[in-house]
Coordinates of C-alpha atoms in Angstrom, one line a residue:
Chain B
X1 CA 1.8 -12.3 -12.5
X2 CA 1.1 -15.7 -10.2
X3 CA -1.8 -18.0 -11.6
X4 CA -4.4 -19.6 -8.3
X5 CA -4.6 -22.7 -8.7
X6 CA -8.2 -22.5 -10.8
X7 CA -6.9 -19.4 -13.3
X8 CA -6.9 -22.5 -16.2
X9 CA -10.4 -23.3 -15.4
X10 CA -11.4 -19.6 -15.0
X11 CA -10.0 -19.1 -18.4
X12 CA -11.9 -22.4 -20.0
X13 CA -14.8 -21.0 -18.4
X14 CA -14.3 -17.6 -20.8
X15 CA -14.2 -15.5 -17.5
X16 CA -12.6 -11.7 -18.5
X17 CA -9.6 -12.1 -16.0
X18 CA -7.2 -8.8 -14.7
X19 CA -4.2 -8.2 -12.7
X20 CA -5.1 -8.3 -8.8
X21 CA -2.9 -8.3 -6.2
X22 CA 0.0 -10.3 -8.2
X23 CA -2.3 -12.4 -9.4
X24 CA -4.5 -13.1 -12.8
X25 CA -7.6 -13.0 -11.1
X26 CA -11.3 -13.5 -13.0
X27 CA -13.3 -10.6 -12.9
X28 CA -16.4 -11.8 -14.0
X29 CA -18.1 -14.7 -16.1
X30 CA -21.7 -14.1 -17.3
X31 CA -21.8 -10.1 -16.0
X32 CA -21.7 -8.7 -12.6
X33 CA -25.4 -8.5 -12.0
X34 CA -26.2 -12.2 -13.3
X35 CA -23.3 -13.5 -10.8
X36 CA -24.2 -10.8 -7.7
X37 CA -28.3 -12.0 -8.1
X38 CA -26.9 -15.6 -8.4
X39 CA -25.4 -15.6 -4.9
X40 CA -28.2 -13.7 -3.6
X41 CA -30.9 -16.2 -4.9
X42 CA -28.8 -19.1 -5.4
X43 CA -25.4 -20.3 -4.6
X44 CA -22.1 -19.1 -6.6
X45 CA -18.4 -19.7 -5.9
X46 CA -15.1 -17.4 -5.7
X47 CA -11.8 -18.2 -6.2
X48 CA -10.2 -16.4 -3.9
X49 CA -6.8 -18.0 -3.4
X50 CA -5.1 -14.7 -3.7
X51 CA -5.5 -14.4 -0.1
X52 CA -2.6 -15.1 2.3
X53 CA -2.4 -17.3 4.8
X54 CA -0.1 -17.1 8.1
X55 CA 0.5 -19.9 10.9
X56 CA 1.2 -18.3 14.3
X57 CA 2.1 -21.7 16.2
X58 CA 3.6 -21.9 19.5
X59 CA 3.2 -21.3 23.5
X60 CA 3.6 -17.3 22.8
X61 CA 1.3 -17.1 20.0
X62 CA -1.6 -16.0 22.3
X63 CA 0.5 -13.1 23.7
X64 CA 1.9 -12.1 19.9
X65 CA -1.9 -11.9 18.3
X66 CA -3.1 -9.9 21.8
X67 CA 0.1 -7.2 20.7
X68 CA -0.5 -7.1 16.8
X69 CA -4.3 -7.6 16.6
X70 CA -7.6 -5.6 17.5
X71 CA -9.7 -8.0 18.9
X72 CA -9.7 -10.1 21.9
X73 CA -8.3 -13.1 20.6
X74 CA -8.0 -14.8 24.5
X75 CA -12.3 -14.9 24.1
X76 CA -11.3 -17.1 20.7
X77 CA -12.0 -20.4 20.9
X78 CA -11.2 -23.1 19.2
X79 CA -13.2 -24.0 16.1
X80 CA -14.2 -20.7 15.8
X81 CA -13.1 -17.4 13.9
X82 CA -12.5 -14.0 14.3
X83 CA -12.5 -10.2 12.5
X84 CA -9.5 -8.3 13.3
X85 CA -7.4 -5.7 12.3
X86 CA -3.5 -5.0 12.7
X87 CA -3.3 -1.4 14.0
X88 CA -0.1 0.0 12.4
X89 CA 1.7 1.6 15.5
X90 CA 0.8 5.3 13.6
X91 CA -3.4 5.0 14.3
X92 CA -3.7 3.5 10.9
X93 CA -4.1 0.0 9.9
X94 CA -1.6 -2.5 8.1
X95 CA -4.1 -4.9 7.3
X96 CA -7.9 -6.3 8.2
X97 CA -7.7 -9.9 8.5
X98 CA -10.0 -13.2 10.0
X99 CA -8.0 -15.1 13.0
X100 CA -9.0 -18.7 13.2
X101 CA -8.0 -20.5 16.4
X102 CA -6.9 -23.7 14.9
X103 CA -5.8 -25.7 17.7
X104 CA -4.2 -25.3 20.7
X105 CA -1.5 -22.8 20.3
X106 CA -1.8 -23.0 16.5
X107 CA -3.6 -20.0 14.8
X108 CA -4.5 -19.5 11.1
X109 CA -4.6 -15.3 9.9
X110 CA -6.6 -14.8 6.9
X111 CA -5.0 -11.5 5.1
X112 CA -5.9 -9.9 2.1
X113 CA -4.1 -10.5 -1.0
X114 CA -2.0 -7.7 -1.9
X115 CA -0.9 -7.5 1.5
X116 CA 0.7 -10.9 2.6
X117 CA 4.2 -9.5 2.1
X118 CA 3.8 -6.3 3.9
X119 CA 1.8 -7.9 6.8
X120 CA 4.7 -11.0 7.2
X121 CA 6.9 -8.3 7.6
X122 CA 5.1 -6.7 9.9
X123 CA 4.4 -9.6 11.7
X124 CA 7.9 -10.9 11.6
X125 CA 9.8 -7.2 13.2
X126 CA 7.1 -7.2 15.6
X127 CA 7.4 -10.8 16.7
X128 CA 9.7 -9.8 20.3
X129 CA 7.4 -12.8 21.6
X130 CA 8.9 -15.8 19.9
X131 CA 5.9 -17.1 18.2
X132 CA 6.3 -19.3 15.9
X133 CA 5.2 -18.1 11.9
X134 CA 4.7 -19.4 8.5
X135 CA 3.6 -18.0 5.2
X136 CA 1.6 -21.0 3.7
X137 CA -0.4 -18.3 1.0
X138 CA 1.7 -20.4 -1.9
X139 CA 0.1 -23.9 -0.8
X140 CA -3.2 -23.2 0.2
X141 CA -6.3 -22.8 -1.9
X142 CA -9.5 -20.5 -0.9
X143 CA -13.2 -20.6 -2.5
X144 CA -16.1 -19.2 -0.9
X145 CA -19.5 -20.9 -1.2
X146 CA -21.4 -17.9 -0.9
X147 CA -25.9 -18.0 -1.2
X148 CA -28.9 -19.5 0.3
X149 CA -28.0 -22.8 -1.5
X150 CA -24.3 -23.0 -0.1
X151 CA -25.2 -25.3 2.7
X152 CA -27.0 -27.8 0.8
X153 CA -24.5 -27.9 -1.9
X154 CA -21.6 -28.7 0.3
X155 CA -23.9 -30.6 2.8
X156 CA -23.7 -33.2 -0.6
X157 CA -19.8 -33.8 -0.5
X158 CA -19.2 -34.2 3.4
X159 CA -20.5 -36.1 6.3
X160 CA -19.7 -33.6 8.9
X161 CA -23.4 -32.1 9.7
X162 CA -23.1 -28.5 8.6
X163 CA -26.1 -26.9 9.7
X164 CA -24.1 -27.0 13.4
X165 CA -21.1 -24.9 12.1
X166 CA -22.2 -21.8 13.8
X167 CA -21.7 -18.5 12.3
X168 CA -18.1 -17.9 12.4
X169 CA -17.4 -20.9 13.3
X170 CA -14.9 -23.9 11.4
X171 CA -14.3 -27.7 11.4
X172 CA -11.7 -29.7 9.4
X173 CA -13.1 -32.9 7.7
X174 CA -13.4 -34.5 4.1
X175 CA -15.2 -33.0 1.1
X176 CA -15.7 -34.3 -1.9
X177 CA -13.1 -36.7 -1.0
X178 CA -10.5 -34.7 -0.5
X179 CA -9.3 -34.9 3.3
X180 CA -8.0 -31.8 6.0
X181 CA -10.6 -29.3 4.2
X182 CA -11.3 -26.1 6.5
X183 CA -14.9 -25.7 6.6
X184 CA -15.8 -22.2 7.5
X185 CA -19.2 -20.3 8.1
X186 CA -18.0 -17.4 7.0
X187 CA -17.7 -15.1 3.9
X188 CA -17.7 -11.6 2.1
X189 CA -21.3 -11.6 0.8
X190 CA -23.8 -11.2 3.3
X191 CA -25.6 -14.2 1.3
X192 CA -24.7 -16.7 4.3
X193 CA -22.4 -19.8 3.0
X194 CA -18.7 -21.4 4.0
X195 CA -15.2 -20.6 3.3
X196 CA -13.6 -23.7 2.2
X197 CA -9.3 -23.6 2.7
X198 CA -7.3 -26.9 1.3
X199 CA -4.3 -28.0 -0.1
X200 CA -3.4 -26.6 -3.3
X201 CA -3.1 -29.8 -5.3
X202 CA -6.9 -31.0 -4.4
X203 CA -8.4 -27.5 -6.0
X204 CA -9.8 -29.4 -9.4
X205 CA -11.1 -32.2 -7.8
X206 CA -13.0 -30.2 -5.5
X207 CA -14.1 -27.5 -8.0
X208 CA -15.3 -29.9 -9.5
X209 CA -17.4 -31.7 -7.2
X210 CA -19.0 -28.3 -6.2
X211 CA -20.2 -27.8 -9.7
X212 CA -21.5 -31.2 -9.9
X213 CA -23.1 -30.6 -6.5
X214 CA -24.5 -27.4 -6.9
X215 CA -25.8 -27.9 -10.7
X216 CA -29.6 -28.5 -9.3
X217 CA -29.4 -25.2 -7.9
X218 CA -27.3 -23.4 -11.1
X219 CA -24.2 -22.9 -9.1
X220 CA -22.3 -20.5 -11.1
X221 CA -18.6 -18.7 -10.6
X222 CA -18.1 -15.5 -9.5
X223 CA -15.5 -12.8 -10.3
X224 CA -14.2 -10.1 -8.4
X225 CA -16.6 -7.5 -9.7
X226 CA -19.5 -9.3 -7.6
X227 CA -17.3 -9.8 -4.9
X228 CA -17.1 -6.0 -5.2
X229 CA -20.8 -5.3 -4.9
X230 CA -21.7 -8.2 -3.2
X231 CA -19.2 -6.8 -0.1
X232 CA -20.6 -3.0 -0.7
X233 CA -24.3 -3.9 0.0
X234 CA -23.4 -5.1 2.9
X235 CA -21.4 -2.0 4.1
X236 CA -18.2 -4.6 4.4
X237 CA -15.0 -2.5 4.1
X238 CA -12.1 -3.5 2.0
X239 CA -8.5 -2.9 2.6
X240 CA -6.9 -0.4 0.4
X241 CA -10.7 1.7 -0.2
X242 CA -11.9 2.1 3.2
X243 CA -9.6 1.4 4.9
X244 CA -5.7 1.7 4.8
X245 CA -2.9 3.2 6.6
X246 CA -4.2 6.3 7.4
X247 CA -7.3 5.2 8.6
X248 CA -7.9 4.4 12.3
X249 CA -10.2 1.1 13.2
X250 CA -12.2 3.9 15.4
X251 CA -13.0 6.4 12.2
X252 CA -13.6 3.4 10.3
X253 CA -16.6 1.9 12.9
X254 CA -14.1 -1.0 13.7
X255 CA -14.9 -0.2 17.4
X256 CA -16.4 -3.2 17.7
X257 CA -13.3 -5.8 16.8
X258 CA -10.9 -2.9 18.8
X259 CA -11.2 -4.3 22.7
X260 CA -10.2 -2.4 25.3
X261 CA -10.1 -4.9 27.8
X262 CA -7.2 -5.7 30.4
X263 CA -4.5 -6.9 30.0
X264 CA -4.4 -6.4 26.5
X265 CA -1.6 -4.4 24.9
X266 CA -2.2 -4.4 21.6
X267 CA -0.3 -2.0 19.0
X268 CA -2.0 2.0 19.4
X269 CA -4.3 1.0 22.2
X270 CA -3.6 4.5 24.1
X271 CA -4.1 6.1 21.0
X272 CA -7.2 4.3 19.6
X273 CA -9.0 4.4 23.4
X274 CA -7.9 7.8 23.3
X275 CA -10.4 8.6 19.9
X276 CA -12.8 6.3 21.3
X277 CA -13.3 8.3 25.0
X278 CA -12.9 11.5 22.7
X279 CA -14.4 11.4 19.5
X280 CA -12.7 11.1 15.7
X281 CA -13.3 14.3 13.4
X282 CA -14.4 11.9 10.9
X283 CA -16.3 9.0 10.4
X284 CA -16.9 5.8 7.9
X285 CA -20.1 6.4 6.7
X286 CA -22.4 4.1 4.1
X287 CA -24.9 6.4 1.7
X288 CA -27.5 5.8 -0.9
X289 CA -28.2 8.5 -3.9
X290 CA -31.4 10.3 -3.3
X291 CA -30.8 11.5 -7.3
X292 CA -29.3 9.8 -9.8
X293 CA -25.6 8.7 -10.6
X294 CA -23.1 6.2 -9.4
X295 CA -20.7 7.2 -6.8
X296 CA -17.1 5.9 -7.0
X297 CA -13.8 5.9 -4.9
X298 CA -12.0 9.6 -4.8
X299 CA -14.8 11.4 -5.5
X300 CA -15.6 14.5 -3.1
X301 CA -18.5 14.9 -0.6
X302 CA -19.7 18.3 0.0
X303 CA -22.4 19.6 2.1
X304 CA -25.2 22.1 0.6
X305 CA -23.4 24.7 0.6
X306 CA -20.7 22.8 -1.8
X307 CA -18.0 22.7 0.9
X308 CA -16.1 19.6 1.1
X309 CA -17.2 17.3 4.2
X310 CA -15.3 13.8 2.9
X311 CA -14.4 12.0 -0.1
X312 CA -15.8 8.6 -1.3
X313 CA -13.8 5.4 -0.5
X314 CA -16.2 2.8 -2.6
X315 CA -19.1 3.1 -4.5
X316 CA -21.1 1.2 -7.7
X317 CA -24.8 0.8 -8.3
X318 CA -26.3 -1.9 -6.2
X319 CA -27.9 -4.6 -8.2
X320 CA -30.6 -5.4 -6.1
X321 CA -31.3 -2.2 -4.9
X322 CA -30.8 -0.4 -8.9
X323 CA -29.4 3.0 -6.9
X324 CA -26.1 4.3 -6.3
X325 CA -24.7 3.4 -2.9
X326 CA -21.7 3.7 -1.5
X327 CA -19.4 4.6 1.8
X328 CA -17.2 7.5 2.3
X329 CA -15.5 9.5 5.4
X330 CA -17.8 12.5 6.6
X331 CA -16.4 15.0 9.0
X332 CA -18.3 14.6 12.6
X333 CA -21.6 16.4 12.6
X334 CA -22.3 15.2 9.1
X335 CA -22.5 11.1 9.9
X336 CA -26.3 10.3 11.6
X337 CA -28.5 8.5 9.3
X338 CA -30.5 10.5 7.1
X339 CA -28.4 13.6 7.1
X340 CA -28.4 15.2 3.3
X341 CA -25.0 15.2 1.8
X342 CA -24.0 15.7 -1.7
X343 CA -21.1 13.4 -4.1
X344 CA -19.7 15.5 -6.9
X345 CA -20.1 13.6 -10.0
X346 CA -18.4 14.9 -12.8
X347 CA -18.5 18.3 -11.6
X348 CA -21.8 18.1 -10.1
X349 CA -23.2 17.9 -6.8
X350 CA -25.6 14.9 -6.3
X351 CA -27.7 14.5 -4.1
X352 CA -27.7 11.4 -1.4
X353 CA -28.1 10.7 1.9
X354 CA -26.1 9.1 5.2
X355 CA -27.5 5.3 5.2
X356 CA -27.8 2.8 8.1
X357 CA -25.7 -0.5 7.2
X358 CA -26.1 -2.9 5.6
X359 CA -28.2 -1.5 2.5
X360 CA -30.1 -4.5 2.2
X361 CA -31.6 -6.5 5.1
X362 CA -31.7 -10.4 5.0
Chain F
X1 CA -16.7 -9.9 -32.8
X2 CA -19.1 -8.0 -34.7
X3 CA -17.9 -4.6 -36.7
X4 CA -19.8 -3.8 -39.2
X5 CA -18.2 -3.0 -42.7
X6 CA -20.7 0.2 -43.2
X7 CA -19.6 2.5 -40.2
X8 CA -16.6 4.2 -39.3
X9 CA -14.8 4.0 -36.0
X10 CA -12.1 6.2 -33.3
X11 CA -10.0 4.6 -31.6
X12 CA -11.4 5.5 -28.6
X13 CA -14.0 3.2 -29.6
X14 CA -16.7 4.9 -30.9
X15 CA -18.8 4.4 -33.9
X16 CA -21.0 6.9 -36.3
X17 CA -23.3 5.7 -39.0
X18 CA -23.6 8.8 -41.7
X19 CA -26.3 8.7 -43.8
X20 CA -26.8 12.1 -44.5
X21 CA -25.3 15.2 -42.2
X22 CA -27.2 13.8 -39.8
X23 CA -25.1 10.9 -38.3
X24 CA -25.4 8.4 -35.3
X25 CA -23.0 7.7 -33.0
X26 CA -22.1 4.8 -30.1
X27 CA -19.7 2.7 -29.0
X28 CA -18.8 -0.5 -30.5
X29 CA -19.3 -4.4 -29.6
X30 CA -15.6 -4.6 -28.5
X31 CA -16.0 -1.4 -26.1
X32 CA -19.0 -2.0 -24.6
X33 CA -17.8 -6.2 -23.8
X34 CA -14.7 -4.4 -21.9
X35 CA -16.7 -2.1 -20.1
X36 CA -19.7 -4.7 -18.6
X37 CA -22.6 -4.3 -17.7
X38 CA -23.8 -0.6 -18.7
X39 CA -25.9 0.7 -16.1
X40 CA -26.2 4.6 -16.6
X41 CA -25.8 6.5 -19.8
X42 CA -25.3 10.2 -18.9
X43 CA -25.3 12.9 -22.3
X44 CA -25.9 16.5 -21.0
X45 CA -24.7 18.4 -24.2
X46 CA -27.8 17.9 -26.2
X47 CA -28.2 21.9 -28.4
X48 CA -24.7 22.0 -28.1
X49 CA -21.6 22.0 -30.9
X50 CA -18.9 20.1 -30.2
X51 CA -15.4 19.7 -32.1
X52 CA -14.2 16.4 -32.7
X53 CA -12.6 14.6 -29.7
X54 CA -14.6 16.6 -27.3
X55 CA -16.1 14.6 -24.6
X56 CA -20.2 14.2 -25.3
X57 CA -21.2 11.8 -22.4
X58 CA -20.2 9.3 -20.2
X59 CA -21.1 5.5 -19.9
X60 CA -21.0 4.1 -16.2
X61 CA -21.1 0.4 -15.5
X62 CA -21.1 -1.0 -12.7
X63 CA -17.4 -1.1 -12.0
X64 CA -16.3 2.1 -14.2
X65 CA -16.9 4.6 -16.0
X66 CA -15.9 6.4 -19.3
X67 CA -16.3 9.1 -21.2
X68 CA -17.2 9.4 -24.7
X69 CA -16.4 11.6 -27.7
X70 CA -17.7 13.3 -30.5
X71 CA -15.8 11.1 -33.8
X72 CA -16.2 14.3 -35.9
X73 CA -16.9 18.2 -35.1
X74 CA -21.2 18.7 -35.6
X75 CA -24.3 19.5 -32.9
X76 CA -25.5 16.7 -30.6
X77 CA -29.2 16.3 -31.6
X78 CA -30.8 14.0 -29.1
X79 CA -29.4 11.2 -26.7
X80 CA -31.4 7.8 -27.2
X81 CA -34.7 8.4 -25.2
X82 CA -34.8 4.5 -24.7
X83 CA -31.1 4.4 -22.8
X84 CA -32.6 6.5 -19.7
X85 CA -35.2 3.3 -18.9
X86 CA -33.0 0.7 -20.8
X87 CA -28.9 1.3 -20.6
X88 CA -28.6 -2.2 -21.5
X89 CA -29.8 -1.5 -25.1
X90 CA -25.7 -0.9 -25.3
X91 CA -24.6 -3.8 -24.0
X92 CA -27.3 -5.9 -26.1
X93 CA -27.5 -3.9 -29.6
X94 CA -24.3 -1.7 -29.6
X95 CA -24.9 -0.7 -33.3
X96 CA -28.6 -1.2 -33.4
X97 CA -31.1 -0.3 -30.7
X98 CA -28.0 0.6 -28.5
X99 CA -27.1 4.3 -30.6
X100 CA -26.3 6.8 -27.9
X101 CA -27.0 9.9 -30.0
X102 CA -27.8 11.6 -33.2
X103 CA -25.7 14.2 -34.9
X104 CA -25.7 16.9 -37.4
X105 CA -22.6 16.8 -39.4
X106 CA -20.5 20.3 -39.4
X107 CA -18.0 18.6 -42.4
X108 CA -19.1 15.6 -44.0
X109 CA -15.6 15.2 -45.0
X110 CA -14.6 15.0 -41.2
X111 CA -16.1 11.5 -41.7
X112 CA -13.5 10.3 -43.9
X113 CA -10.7 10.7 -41.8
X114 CA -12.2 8.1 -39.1
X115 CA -11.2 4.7 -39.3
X116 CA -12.7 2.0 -41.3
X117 CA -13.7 -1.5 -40.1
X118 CA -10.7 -3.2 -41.0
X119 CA -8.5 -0.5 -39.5
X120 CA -10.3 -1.0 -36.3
X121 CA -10.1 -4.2 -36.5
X122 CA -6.3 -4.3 -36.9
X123 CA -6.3 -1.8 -33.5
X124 CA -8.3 -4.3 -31.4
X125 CA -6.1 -6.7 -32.6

């Protein structure tokens, strides 16, 4: 199991920490709820260092991303970021990651943890182009300033005016003294707040100065299981739940980071434009419980009559909301907002109904 | 952590307090710390007899759920009427406040087979 380059402090901090993705990860400090209200009200921070990043550098790495990605990386400009997926050359998807455009020819792909190997070697047997790659997960750290105090709290430890970052959006500069920090408006949460990315060997010295800025507004950490809930409010999907290999962008209402445009011959386009100008049989759906109990991931979805329509993909009781909420794949027919379904709990068919995302407005 | 000398344990982490044949039963300090925050406490064989070991509810937090058994054979009684408003009771007064139901006893001598504090204390390590 790999330690982040905070897992000493998590531990000082008496945080309950798991296995994650290869790494000894904190799941949570004071208690889910107290750290999910935190970010909504406040500010709270998240190691997540876990995640992988990969350099594609070079004159072809424009034409590589346009054959392994989703989106429409030739609209990316630099400075800013982008949602994307890697379609997996079967209708499913390797990965979901964030694509920043660093520089000129120099891109930075934001992956999900347990995925960094499987996705370099994806990258690296479709890379016919020539682009240039490079796995720096090991040497760069990752927290997310997530809340309505994030901006003010980082605002404290950098001169570079924040407030003009626009939303997915990035600049490099100094924070808290430490120099070549990624500063990005972007995050997990729904909360609003930066994504912060720097070398691994500055990660104290700025944890610290976070805390030290944020203390006025009680700053706290946050573990995973917020992260969890945090995301789910929102209706955000996460690789490996709602998502995965067998899932198509299309079924999972990626449509909008899959671009058709020309000239782009990206990995499954035939057969994702194909489900798009015909319709999936199934669809990504969020739902809230109309009666009471706590949907999770596996369990079934049944219609009225008890037949099976879909099967759960994440699900937890919403801390602001105090309900069950969750997403799921419904077959076609069954996916408009407001349409009755039923989870089997235990045995038991609960009532709920198809939701609009996110669960909670802003 | 707190195990109080008095009560007798499983080692699927449940407690029952006998004072009589009729017992209470929860789950301990060190089960509900591993479980989080408790957010739904779901016990739908009040009336019925249950042997020991068979499953008499489930606990949900927010990130998992578990079920619970019966420590020795006897008839659920009643679940805690203050868990459906207040789950938290088990997080906050697992052996107090926090008792998830009330018992009657098939075998008092069932009891006596459970594990003491120290032996559960030994398996939490």
């Amino acid at each position: 199991m790999k330690n982040t380059p905070f897992t000493a402090i998590h531990e000082a901090l008496g945080a309950k920490i798991v296995p994650f993705a290869g790494y000894n990860m904190p799941v949570e400090y004071s208690g889910i709820r107290d750290e999910h209200i935190t970010v909504r009200s406040a500010v709270g921070v998240f190691d997540v260092s876990h995640m992988g990043e990969i350099w594609v550098k070079g004159p072809d790495a424009l034409l590589f991303l346009q054959k392994v990605t989703s989106n429409d990386v030739s609209k990316l400009e630099i400075g800013k970021a982008q949602y994307s997926c890697f379609p997996n050359g079967k209708g499913g998807i390797v990965d979901d990651l964030v694509v920043y455009h660093y520089e000129h020819q120099k891109y930075m792909l934001v992956v999900n943890a347990s995925n960094v190997e499987k996705d370099w070697n994806w990258l690296v047997e479709n890379n016919t182009e020539g682009a240039e790659l490079e796995n720096a997960s090991d040497n760069i750290a990752q927290l997310a300033i997530q809340g309505p105090k994030a901006l003010e709290t980082l605002q404290k430890l950098t001169f570079t005016h924040l407030a003009s970052v626009p939303y997915y959006g990035f600049v490099q500069g100094i924070l808290g003294g430490v120099e070549n920090v990624i500063i990005s408006n972007t995050g997990y949460t729904g909360a609003g707040g930066f994504e912060i990315y720097f070398y691994k060997e500055h990660a104290e010295k700025i944890w610290h100065a976070l805390f030290e800025a944020g203390a006025e507004f009680g700053i706290k950490p946050i573990g995973l299981g917020a992260r969890d809930t945090l995301r789910l409010e929102m209706g955000y999907c996460l690789y490996g739940n709602d998502i995965d290999d067998t899932t198509s962008p299309i079924e999972a209402g990626l449509g909008w980071i899959t671009k058709f445009v020309p000239g782009k011959a990206f990995i499954d386009r035939s057969v994702l434009e194909k489900q798009k100008a015909e319709g999936v049989s199934r669809k990504l759906k969020g739902f809230i419980m109309i009666d009471r109990g706590i949907p999770r991931h596996g369990y079934p979805i049944l219609d009225a009559d008890g037949n099976r329509i879909g099967e759960v993909t994440s699900g937890t009781q919403s801390p602001l909301l105090n309900v069950g909420i969750g997403m799921g794949y419904v077959a076609t027919g069954y996916d408009a907002v407001g349409t009755e379904i039923f989870i089997e709990i235990r045995g038991k068919a609960i009532k709920a109904q198809i939701s609009a995302l996110p669960f909670i407005k802003k | 952590m707190n195990i109080p000398q008095e009560l007798r344990y499983t080692k699927d982490h449940e407690w029952i307090r006998v004072d009589s044949e009729i017992a209470y039963v929860g789950i301990t300090e060190f089960a509900q710390g591993e479980l989080g925050e408790i957010v739904f406490i779901e016990v739908e064989t009040v009336g019925e007899t249950l042997a020991e070991a068979d499953v008499f509810g489930t606990v949900e937090a927010v990130k998992t759920v578990s079920d619970m058994y019966m420590p020795v054979a006897g008839k659920v009684l009643a679940l805690n009427p203050n868990l459906f408003e207040k789950p938290e009771l088990v997080n906050q007064d697992p052996y107090g406040d926090g008792w998830i139901i009330k018992v009657e006893i098939e075998n008092l001598a069932d009891v006596a087979g459970l594990l003491t504090a120290d032996e559960y204390a030994a398996l939490i390590g």
